[in-house]
Amino acid sequence: MSKLLDINDLKVYFNTEEGVVKALAGVNFKIDKGSFHGLIGETGCGKSVTGLSILKLLDNNALIEGGKIIYKDENLLDKTEKQMQRDFRGNEIAMIFQDPGSSLNPVFTIQDQIQESVKMYKKASKQEYRNIVIEELKKVKLPDVEGLLDKYPHQLSGGMKQRVMIAMMLACNPNLLIADEPTTALDVSIQAQFLQVLKNLKEKFDMTVLYITHDLAVVSEICDYVSVMYAGRIVENVPVRELFKNPIHPYSYKLVHSVLGVKTLLENLEEIPGSVPRLIDPPSGCRFHPRCEEATDICKTKVPQLKKIGKNHYVACHRR
Amino acid sequence: MSNRKKYWTNKIIRTIITAIGVTLIAFLILHLTPGDPARIMLGSYASEENLEAVREKYNLNEPLYIQYWAWISSLAKGDLGTSIRYNRSVNTLIKDRIGPTLVLTLTGLIISVVLGVVMGILAALKRNSWLDYLTTVQAIFWISIPSFWLGILFLYIFGLQLRWVPIAGMVSYTSVILPALSLGLRQEAWFARPMRAEMLEVLNQEYIRAAKAKGLKYYIVVTKHALRNALIPIITMLALRLPWIIGGSVVIEVVFSWGGIGSLLVNSVKARDYPVVQAILLLISIAVVLANLFADIIYTWVDPRIRTEG
Ligand SMILES: Nc1ncnc2c1ncn2[C@@H]1O[C@H](COP(=O)(O)OP(=O)(O)OP(=O)(O)O)[C@@H](O)[C@H]1O
Ligand code: SF4
Ligand SMILES: [Mg+2]
């Protein structure tokens, strides 16, 4: 299968008053065209920063320190803001943001904001746009779609806003969709529906999805492949079935084994002793060593690199 | 009653109460000044006959509430009174002079808003550039200079030395440039900085990031998504600045011999022509009250969060 996106040793730092936050310290993974790629890890490990780096929409205080983001043979990190806007954002790569409440502009109608996504690649009459927007809203299973068109974001509930946000980004008709915790504000039954929608769309339009989540259950349900992230690095890249059958990295192992019977990653994390390190002065060597029962001296001094240990299976650990 | 109706009923009642208060103050200005109003109007050397005539004409021998009622009743009929100095109806005096004042204040207002908003946006977009610093420095500069002084400076440089524009009066359409600039630049300073701050705040919002993620062109992100939000608080500011713009125009009219309401006001104060002073103060206050109501309406209209409430 051909690669759509190849993130290579990506390093992103943030300048803050307390010091430099080394948020991404070498992120490596590849996304196959047409795959459903999961990115999981604890809160603050750098999942959102990774997603935003791909679109180059990081906060102003971010510094891209190094690495490459190759999308269809082109390094996005070499592109200017103008090129990103014209050639990549929207119709090529779109992103559903983590915070649905603030992602919609309060002073424009739902119709207006979704229509903008469509206008970027399709010329149509007013009525045609309206119909397209209605179709997009139906895709995310919103009730009373026609009544929604002229509403403003503050008139919708959190769950509805999230679905409008999803519809707005799906309406871009992207090749690569980055979905950052897209279901946090949805209730469980709608969440299941949404995942089904995403799956269908993916098949129908040959879309590739990078799915960022805490939720291992969701990962097991829809992802083909998973990157496990810990404190700014990828510790394991693994086909989803392998992850649940045979997690290799000590961190992945703990995630998966405490998940049995329990639902979300967040809850499980509390069962892994120790806490997430501060990324201003992260642990040396393997960033997981303060919490790892198998840590030895080398773990404290040397950063483990990703090694191939099976078909499509990579792990970064000195003991594996 | 819906929230919205309540809101507007409240607003309108408050506006009416303010308007009544304004007429009271305009009325009392003359009557609470120490001394005999007739003597104040006519000066200390007036004869007793003349004084009595004035008292008669302006009902000064009646109790205050009757005088107020008489004044209000004629106001209600659209009669602003009779000028002592010109012995003409105040209505005609004002009608003759309102045009130039409107031209001056509106031009000044447009200059201040357009310049202020544009400079504020550019400063925010090019944050920490020379343009940003220039915006700050010029704002401080205009605010620190009294407007009459700025007017005289402009007259000297552009009128007397360079002879680009007429120095005084209303002789051609270029006449309005200097007075309007003297008025507008000072007010522009009050808009540029808040506009910059609003814009910076809005540009950091998540919905701007989302607009960019859709692939929208930069100028659409700025002029549609950011500007519409950043302008909302500026509309309120505009209403708040209006009294200052009118006040500033009074001074500027005198400096530029601009035959408008402002110079009429100053001359009437000097001549103790109280009916004219009262009428002008009343008109200005009503204009400010109405502008506030109007700003509220625009504000509600541009911000759907308020418009669709209740
Ligand atoms: N603008 C910023 N300035 C400073 N630090 C930042 C900034 N943005 C992110 N970070 C830091 O980068 C790290 C990674 O943040 P990120 O938002 O990617 O985490 P995440 O994995 O998405 O977490 P969550 O699951 O809670 O969404 C965090 O430690 C965060 O504090
Ligand atoms: S490298 Fe060492 S500390 Fe890190 S996960 Fe492996 S064993 Fe644990
Ligand atoms: Mg996140």
XYZ file of C-alpha atoms and ligand atoms in Angstrom:
670
model
C 0.000 0.000 0.000
C 1.306 3.466 -0.818
C 2.100 6.053 1.815
C -0.014 9.181 1.982
C 1.752 10.836 4.883
C 5.166 10.230 6.359
C 6.111 12.058 9.536
C 9.805 11.818 10.106
C 11.549 12.799 13.336
C 9.238 15.757 13.892
C 10.331 18.076 16.686
C 8.101 20.891 17.891
C 8.924 23.152 20.830
C 6.969 25.943 22.474
C 8.419 29.105 23.926
C 6.787 29.859 27.242
C 7.544 32.090 30.190
C 8.693 29.128 32.230
C 10.979 27.844 29.509
C 10.975 25.825 26.326
C 8.350 23.073 26.249
C 9.731 20.199 24.209
C 6.318 18.979 23.175
C 7.332 16.763 20.250
C 10.776 15.218 20.536
C 10.955 13.030 17.456
C 7.631 11.776 16.180
C 7.755 9.054 13.530
C 4.906 7.339 11.757
C 3.562 6.736 8.282
C -0.047 6.683 7.206
C -1.082 4.348 4.402
C -3.419 5.702 1.803
C -6.954 4.661 2.654
C -6.168 3.521 6.165
C -7.791 4.403 9.448
C -4.798 5.348 11.543
C -5.171 5.744 15.300
C -2.992 8.018 17.447
C -3.358 7.315 21.141
C -1.684 8.473 24.325
C -2.289 10.198 27.606
C -3.415 13.759 27.924
C -0.615 16.205 27.155
C 1.536 13.719 25.244
C 1.390 15.754 22.039
C -1.412 14.269 19.940
C -3.071 17.570 19.105
C 0.261 19.253 18.450
C 1.079 16.471 15.982
C -2.220 16.988 14.176
C -1.857 20.763 14.047
C 1.729 20.463 12.775
C 0.492 18.644 9.700
C -1.690 21.621 8.737
C 0.896 24.064 10.055
C -1.707 25.710 12.248
C 0.274 25.623 15.477
C 0.040 28.388 18.066
C 2.212 31.469 17.538
C 4.758 30.452 20.149
C 5.531 27.147 18.414
C 8.893 26.399 16.835
C 9.252 23.569 14.392
C 12.705 22.418 15.406
C 13.248 19.708 12.850
C 11.956 16.768 10.904
C 9.855 16.296 7.837
C 6.182 15.904 7.096
C 5.973 14.306 3.668
C 2.530 14.428 2.105
C 2.329 12.889 -1.372
C 6.102 13.404 -1.949
C 6.134 16.993 -0.749
C 7.555 18.204 2.534
C 4.864 20.373 4.135
C 7.439 21.962 6.406
C 9.015 23.612 3.336
C 5.735 25.169 2.253
C 4.860 28.809 2.786
C 1.673 29.873 4.542
C 0.241 30.810 1.156
C 1.049 27.402 -0.363
C -0.455 25.639 2.643
C -3.658 27.637 2.216
C -3.886 27.185 -1.540
C -2.664 23.627 -2.035
C -3.134 21.663 1.163
C -5.633 22.967 3.694
C -9.253 22.040 3.188
C -9.619 19.996 0.056
C -6.427 17.963 0.639
C -6.142 17.849 4.427
C -8.835 18.916 6.866
C -8.979 18.668 10.633
C -11.758 18.290 13.163
C -10.565 20.158 16.241
C -10.759 18.936 19.771
C -12.814 21.876 21.057
C -16.084 21.978 19.105
C -17.592 24.841 21.104
C -15.105 27.451 20.004
C -14.407 26.155 16.504
C -17.499 27.711 14.991
C -17.606 31.430 14.354
C -20.323 32.919 16.599
C -21.499 35.537 14.101
C -22.175 33.411 11.024
C -24.925 30.897 10.365
C -24.348 27.162 10.147
C -25.256 27.248 6.452
C -22.727 29.988 5.767
C -19.894 28.228 7.550
C -20.398 24.845 5.928
C -20.949 26.389 2.526
C -17.526 28.009 2.765
C -15.912 24.572 2.846
C -17.718 23.556 -0.328
C -17.051 26.806 -2.164
C -13.348 26.127 -2.015
C -13.562 23.430 -4.668
C -17.022 23.595 -6.207
C -18.911 26.312 -8.063
C -22.656 26.074 -7.673
C -25.810 28.134 -7.455
C -27.243 29.325 -4.168
C -29.864 26.609 -4.147
C -27.335 23.911 -5.018
C -25.059 25.004 -2.178
C -28.011 24.869 0.156
C -28.772 21.335 -0.909
C -25.163 20.282 -0.532
C -25.053 21.728 2.974
C -28.234 19.852 3.837
C -26.642 16.629 2.598
C -23.493 17.273 4.644
C -25.530 17.864 7.787
C -27.552 14.705 7.180
C -24.316 12.725 6.994
C -23.589 13.466 10.641
C -27.103 12.424 11.643
C -28.310 15.804 12.797
C -32.062 16.017 13.306
C -34.187 18.716 11.619
C -31.441 19.725 9.247
C -33.403 22.396 7.369
C -34.189 24.169 10.621
C -30.506 24.270 11.486
C -29.298 26.102 8.423
C -30.080 29.613 9.590
C -29.182 29.034 13.212
C -26.104 30.425 14.933
C -23.647 28.280 16.914
C -24.794 29.535 20.329
C -28.264 28.180 19.608
C -26.953 24.600 19.430
C -25.984 22.154 22.157
C -22.379 21.001 22.560
C -23.072 17.699 20.831
C -24.763 19.427 17.906
C -21.906 21.889 17.546
C -19.480 19.021 17.426
C -21.465 17.381 14.655
C -21.695 20.658 12.732
C -17.938 21.033 13.094
C -17.479 17.500 11.765
C -19.842 18.236 8.867
C -17.967 21.453 8.115
C -14.672 19.605 7.802
C -16.139 16.637 5.934
C -17.647 19.153 3.509
C -14.104 20.073 2.491
C -14.017 16.637 0.910
C -10.434 16.039 2.052
C -8.090 13.210 1.115
C -6.735 13.130 4.628
C -8.992 13.873 7.563
C -7.411 14.491 10.940
C -10.007 13.900 13.638
C -8.894 15.109 17.077
C -11.109 13.499 19.737
C -14.121 14.072 17.523
C -16.619 12.338 19.761
C -15.970 13.831 23.211
C -19.209 15.849 23.303
C -21.387 13.139 21.758
C -23.415 10.637 23.680
C -22.612 6.992 23.223
C -25.278 6.035 20.697
C -24.507 9.018 18.484
C -20.821 8.290 18.833
C -21.384 4.798 17.450
C -23.411 6.244 14.580
C -20.735 8.781 13.841
C -18.017 6.138 13.713
C -20.125 4.195 11.252
C -20.560 7.340 9.133
C -16.858 7.969 9.139
C -16.180 4.383 8.129
C -18.662 4.606 5.254
C -17.285 7.899 4.033
C -13.801 6.549 4.164
C -14.786 3.608 1.951
C -16.910 5.666 -0.392
C -14.572 8.557 -1.002
C -11.324 6.768 -0.478
C -10.535 9.058 2.420
C -7.651 8.474 4.803
C -8.213 9.207 8.488
C -5.842 10.057 11.294
C -7.945 9.431 14.371
C -6.699 10.969 17.621
C -8.278 9.563 20.762
C -8.035 8.441 24.356
C -10.493 5.705 23.764
C -9.001 2.253 23.224
C -12.425 0.766 22.593
C -12.900 3.101 19.640
C -9.435 2.268 18.394
C -10.149 -1.432 18.471
C -13.407 -0.865 16.665
C -12.361 1.247 13.706
C -8.610 1.626 13.348
C -6.425 -0.491 11.089
C -3.199 0.715 12.511
C -2.132 2.506 15.683
C 0.657 4.800 16.799
C 1.129 4.835 20.555
C 2.504 8.111 21.833
C 4.212 8.854 25.111
C 5.471 12.297 26.218
C 6.222 13.641 22.772
C 7.514 10.471 21.128
C 6.013 7.503 19.344
C 6.805 4.369 21.334
C 5.074 1.822 19.141
C 3.669 1.686 15.614
C 1.545 -1.391 15.292
C -1.325 -2.968 13.320
C -4.381 -2.772 15.531
C -4.843 -6.504 15.919
C -1.231 -6.914 17.047
C -1.658 -4.153 19.611
C -4.453 -5.955 21.375
C -3.030 -9.440 20.916
C 0.587 -8.765 21.600
C 1.566 -5.248 22.757
C 5.345 -5.073 22.901
C 6.334 -1.735 24.445
C 5.975 -1.720 28.252
C 3.724 1.347 28.039
C 1.474 -0.180 25.358
C 1.344 -3.358 27.370
C 0.062 -1.521 30.413
C -2.473 0.390 28.374
C -3.908 -2.686 26.778
C -3.844 -4.908 29.817
C -5.535 -2.515 32.089
C -8.132 -1.842 29.439
C -9.713 -5.246 29.505
C -13.158 -4.727 30.909
C -12.617 -0.991 31.339
C -13.523 1.561 28.780
C -11.357 4.580 28.357
C -7.700 5.188 28.348
C -8.016 8.106 30.733
C -9.393 5.886 33.456
C -6.702 3.302 32.892
C -3.922 5.788 33.030
C -4.559 6.267 36.686
C -3.658 2.649 37.136
C -0.206 3.143 35.677
C 1.903 4.402 38.589
C 3.694 7.726 38.276
C 2.479 10.779 36.415
C 2.930 12.332 33.011
C 6.263 14.157 32.927
C 6.477 17.896 32.482
C 7.775 18.571 29.026
C 9.851 21.570 30.107
C 12.376 19.258 31.749
C 11.432 15.821 30.452
C 13.143 12.672 31.751
C 16.411 11.910 29.986
C 16.822 8.890 27.722
C 13.582 6.983 27.443
C 10.956 9.400 28.693
C 8.982 6.518 30.177
C 11.773 5.314 32.451
C 10.527 6.867 35.730
C 7.339 4.849 35.382
C 8.790 1.695 33.797
C 9.347 -1.404 35.911
C 11.839 -2.780 33.423
C 14.046 0.321 33.221
C 17.829 -0.189 33.380
C 20.754 2.252 33.298
C 20.823 2.658 29.556
C 17.158 3.732 29.612
C 18.137 6.842 31.588
C 20.823 7.989 29.194
C 19.991 6.838 25.687
C 16.867 7.595 23.667
C 15.515 4.326 22.243
C 14.840 4.450 18.494
C 11.985 2.728 16.684
C 13.069 -0.741 15.536
C 11.276 -3.094 13.238
C 10.233 -6.188 15.144
C 7.625 -7.709 12.853
C 5.578 -7.059 9.767
C 4.607 -3.363 9.942
C 5.427 -3.389 13.631
C 7.934 -0.960 15.216
C 8.874 -0.457 18.847
C 11.142 2.031 20.645
C 12.494 0.248 23.730
C 15.996 -0.848 24.788
C 14.689 -4.079 26.277
C 12.816 -5.367 23.230
C -43.137 39.227 27.621
C -40.083 37.785 25.894
C -36.621 38.777 27.036
C -36.106 40.685 23.889
C -39.210 42.781 24.242
C -38.364 43.491 27.860
C -34.877 44.564 26.829
C -36.168 47.039 24.278
C -38.970 48.342 26.461
C -36.373 49.011 29.128
C -34.074 50.692 26.655
C -36.748 52.980 25.296
C -38.074 53.918 28.726
C -34.540 54.731 29.816
C -33.994 56.818 26.712
C -37.160 58.807 27.398
C -36.231 59.376 31.032
C -32.770 60.536 29.976
C -34.309 62.913 27.450
C -36.558 64.443 30.108
C -33.573 64.777 32.430
C -31.704 66.528 29.680
C -34.442 69.122 29.180
C -34.469 69.749 32.943
C -30.742 70.363 33.058
C -30.792 72.599 29.996
C -33.592 74.565 31.608
C -32.005 74.841 35.025
C -28.668 76.041 33.677
C -30.148 79.491 33.325
C -32.375 79.454 36.374
C -29.995 78.053 38.918
C -27.213 80.441 38.028
C -26.955 82.835 40.968
C -28.539 86.191 40.385
C -31.432 87.499 38.394
C -31.762 85.695 35.064
C -32.959 88.826 33.322
C -29.930 90.713 34.530
C -27.657 87.874 33.459
C -29.114 88.048 29.997
C -29.040 91.768 29.621
C -25.914 92.596 31.578
C -25.492 94.700 34.707
C -26.192 98.103 33.110
C -29.635 97.252 31.782
C -32.474 99.568 32.652
C -35.269 98.421 34.920
C -37.733 98.751 32.015
C -35.795 96.466 29.790
C -35.355 93.988 32.594
C -39.060 93.920 33.245
C -39.755 93.447 29.531
C -37.463 90.438 29.441
C -38.984 89.003 32.601
C -42.374 89.347 31.017
C -41.322 87.778 27.747
C -39.644 84.754 29.333
C -42.197 84.290 32.134
C -39.493 84.946 34.693
C -41.990 86.176 37.247
C -43.806 82.865 37.321
C -42.821 79.927 39.559
C -40.119 77.623 38.125
C -42.414 74.720 37.285
C -44.674 76.972 35.242
C -41.700 78.378 33.382
C -40.432 74.864 32.697
C -43.855 73.792 31.541
C -44.108 76.794 29.228
C -40.713 76.018 27.749
C -41.458 72.323 27.337
C -44.846 73.063 25.784
C -43.346 75.275 23.155
C -40.552 72.691 22.634
C -43.213 70.090 22.068
C -44.662 72.333 19.387
C -41.227 72.497 17.827
C -40.564 76.036 18.987
C -37.094 76.449 20.473
C -37.655 80.046 21.567
C -36.406 83.453 20.481
C -32.833 84.659 20.544
C -32.212 87.769 22.626
C -29.201 88.841 20.633
C -30.526 88.341 17.135
C -34.163 88.752 18.047
C -34.922 85.892 15.684
C -36.412 82.483 16.211
C -33.838 79.980 17.483
C -35.264 77.464 15.024
C -34.117 79.536 12.047
C -30.736 80.250 13.597
C -30.122 76.551 14.059
C -31.566 75.552 10.716
C -29.142 77.908 8.974
C -26.163 76.448 10.772
C -26.842 72.784 11.199
C -25.669 71.855 7.695
C -22.021 72.916 8.122
C -21.891 71.230 11.534
C -23.228 67.969 10.174
C -20.714 68.081 7.315
C -17.860 68.729 9.727
C -18.760 66.177 12.390
C -19.669 63.449 9.920
C -16.467 63.941 7.913
C -14.500 63.952 11.159
C -16.295 60.843 12.340
C -15.671 58.993 9.088
C -11.991 59.956 9.107
C -11.608 58.781 12.693
C -13.425 55.484 12.279
C -11.964 54.480 8.925
C -8.398 55.460 9.845
C -8.668 54.003 13.326
C -10.116 50.694 12.208
C -7.721 50.263 9.297
C -4.660 51.155 11.355
C -5.816 48.906 14.189
C -6.233 45.956 11.832
C -2.877 46.476 10.138
C -1.109 46.897 13.464
C -2.595 43.620 14.688
C -1.743 41.749 11.505
C 1.824 43.077 11.481
C 2.301 42.848 15.184
C 5.586 44.297 16.502
C 6.502 45.698 13.093
C 7.324 49.369 12.480
C 3.727 49.817 11.384
C 2.506 48.576 14.741
C 4.786 50.994 16.613
C 3.804 53.814 14.301
C 0.152 53.197 15.137
C 0.863 53.479 18.845
C 3.098 56.523 18.534
C 0.719 58.478 16.312
C -2.190 57.648 18.628
C -0.325 59.005 21.645
C 0.695 62.044 19.602
C -2.850 63.000 18.568
C -4.286 62.369 21.996
C -1.662 64.545 23.681
C -2.280 67.604 21.501
C -5.293 69.763 22.392
C -7.531 70.001 19.350
C -7.545 73.796 19.113
C -3.763 73.738 19.053
C -3.770 71.052 16.364
C -6.219 73.162 14.371
C -4.016 76.236 14.596
C -0.958 74.163 13.652
C -2.733 72.758 10.600
C -3.927 76.211 9.612
C -0.411 77.547 9.847
C 1.272 74.739 7.915
C -1.253 73.806 5.230
C -3.161 77.073 4.973
C -0.647 79.830 5.497
C 2.683 78.263 4.518
C 1.821 75.676 1.882
C -1.455 77.272 0.796
C -2.954 73.882 -0.080
C -6.359 74.622 1.376
C -8.359 77.713 2.330
C -7.461 78.954 5.785
C -10.873 79.779 7.116
C -14.576 79.697 6.529
C -16.502 77.618 4.092
C -15.330 78.840 0.722
C -14.919 75.592 -1.191
C -15.390 71.897 -0.610
C -11.717 71.598 0.332
C -12.451 73.880 3.284
C -13.684 70.963 5.291
C -10.389 69.041 5.041
C -8.407 70.842 7.740
C -11.135 71.130 10.358
C -12.275 67.567 9.758
C -8.714 66.289 10.064
C -8.133 68.236 13.269
C -11.301 66.708 14.631
C -10.898 63.204 13.201
C -7.231 62.501 13.907
C -7.642 63.067 17.591
C -10.632 60.737 17.713
C -8.938 58.177 15.462
C -6.415 57.668 18.227
C -9.223 56.411 20.438
C -10.218 53.734 17.924
C -6.866 52.462 16.642
C -5.610 50.912 19.892
C -8.803 49.122 20.933
C -9.251 47.901 17.377
C -5.750 46.438 17.438
C -6.392 44.738 20.767
C -9.738 43.322 19.638
C -8.239 42.048 16.426
C -5.334 40.343 18.205
C -7.739 38.685 20.574
C -10.030 37.490 17.800
C -7.176 36.221 15.615
C -6.220 33.882 18.445
C -9.632 32.275 18.582
C -10.155 28.665 17.644
C -12.710 29.569 14.961
C -10.037 31.492 13.077
C -7.902 28.379 13.084
C -10.902 26.397 11.863
C -11.502 28.908 9.068
C -7.879 28.504 7.988
C -8.170 24.713 8.194
C -10.949 24.875 5.627
C -8.448 26.405 3.221
C -10.059 29.846 3.143
C -7.968 32.629 1.682
C -6.157 34.789 4.193
C -8.037 37.962 3.293
C -11.370 36.204 3.770
C -10.240 34.916 7.147
C -9.287 38.464 8.129
C -12.023 40.569 6.540
C -14.890 38.192 7.165
C -14.209 35.911 10.098
C -11.995 38.143 12.208
C -13.234 41.636 11.385
C -16.900 40.980 11.965
C -16.159 39.807 15.488
C -13.597 42.476 16.281
C -15.907 45.303 15.200
C -18.670 44.459 17.663
C -17.106 46.197 20.686
C -15.950 49.088 18.509
C -19.568 49.991 17.752
C -20.215 50.595 21.446
C -17.059 52.677 21.654
C -18.261 54.774 18.775
C -21.388 55.771 20.660
C -19.303 56.567 23.715
C -16.938 58.782 21.721
C -19.704 60.746 20.045
C -20.065 63.406 22.779
C -16.341 64.064 22.483
C -16.573 64.377 18.738
C -19.380 66.914 19.086
C -17.528 68.723 21.857
C -14.390 68.756 19.747
C -16.285 70.177 16.810
C -17.367 73.189 18.893
C -13.733 74.125 19.472
C -12.717 73.369 15.905
C -15.547 75.479 14.497
C -14.292 78.476 16.403
C -10.679 77.956 15.312
C -11.641 77.605 11.647
C -14.428 80.217 11.675
C -16.753 77.447 10.670
C -20.270 78.858 10.664
C -21.972 75.985 12.402
C -23.786 75.213 15.616
C -20.535 75.137 17.601
C -19.548 78.708 16.876
C -23.150 79.791 17.405
C -22.987 78.155 20.814
C -19.752 79.881 21.777
C -20.984 83.274 20.567
C -24.268 82.844 22.374
C -22.526 81.936 25.603
C -20.389 85.047 25.278
C -23.473 87.163 24.541
C -25.465 85.452 27.286
C -28.071 84.541 24.756
C -29.594 81.923 26.999
C -32.468 80.738 24.860
C -29.985 79.818 22.131
C -27.588 78.173 24.585
C -30.412 76.163 26.096
C -31.675 75.030 22.740
C -28.238 73.954 21.486
C -27.374 72.080 24.661
C -30.682 70.342 24.412
C -30.146 69.381 20.789
C -26.635 68.078 21.407
C -27.776 66.032 24.375
C -30.685 64.568 22.457
C -28.312 63.716 19.594
C -26.037 61.864 22.006
C -28.928 60.017 23.630
C -30.280 58.979 20.247
C -26.826 57.932 19.052
C -26.574 55.622 22.037
C -29.910 54.058 21.274
C -28.894 53.709 17.660
C -25.585 52.077 18.599
C -27.534 49.603 20.705
C -29.674 48.725 17.729
C -26.668 48.209 15.443
C -24.903 46.224 18.132
C -27.835 43.888 18.503
C -28.047 43.556 14.784
C -24.393 42.581 14.193
C -24.145 40.218 17.138
C -26.482 37.280 16.618
C -25.882 36.121 20.182
C -27.917 39.107 21.345
C -30.250 39.304 18.363
C -31.565 35.771 18.683
C -31.865 35.803 22.444
C -35.233 35.151 24.030
N 0.839 26.946 22.748
C 1.475 26.159 23.621
N 2.370 26.681 24.460
C 3.022 25.904 25.348
N 2.853 24.600 25.486
C 1.963 24.008 24.662
C 1.228 24.748 23.696
N 0.422 23.906 23.028
C 0.640 22.692 23.567
N 1.570 22.740 24.537
C 2.078 21.620 25.335
O 2.412 20.589 24.462
C 2.096 19.344 25.050
C 1.264 18.527 24.118
O -0.024 19.113 24.037
P -1.199 18.463 23.193
O -2.292 19.456 23.194
O -0.683 18.014 21.884
O -1.603 17.221 24.056
P -2.682 16.100 23.710
O -1.963 14.838 23.574
O -3.506 16.540 22.557
O -3.542 16.086 25.027
P -5.113 15.907 25.193
O -5.374 14.459 25.124
O -5.407 16.465 26.537
O -5.761 16.654 24.101
C 1.432 19.628 26.370
O 2.378 19.456 27.386
C 1.027 21.067 26.272
O 1.093 21.688 27.526
S 13.475 1.846 27.066
Fe 13.713 1.215 29.150
S 12.470 2.637 30.279
Fe 11.904 2.812 28.201
S 10.207 1.463 27.983
Fe 11.972 0.289 27.396
S 12.603 -0.653 29.252
Fe 11.184 0.903 29.870
Mg -5.385 17.158 22.331
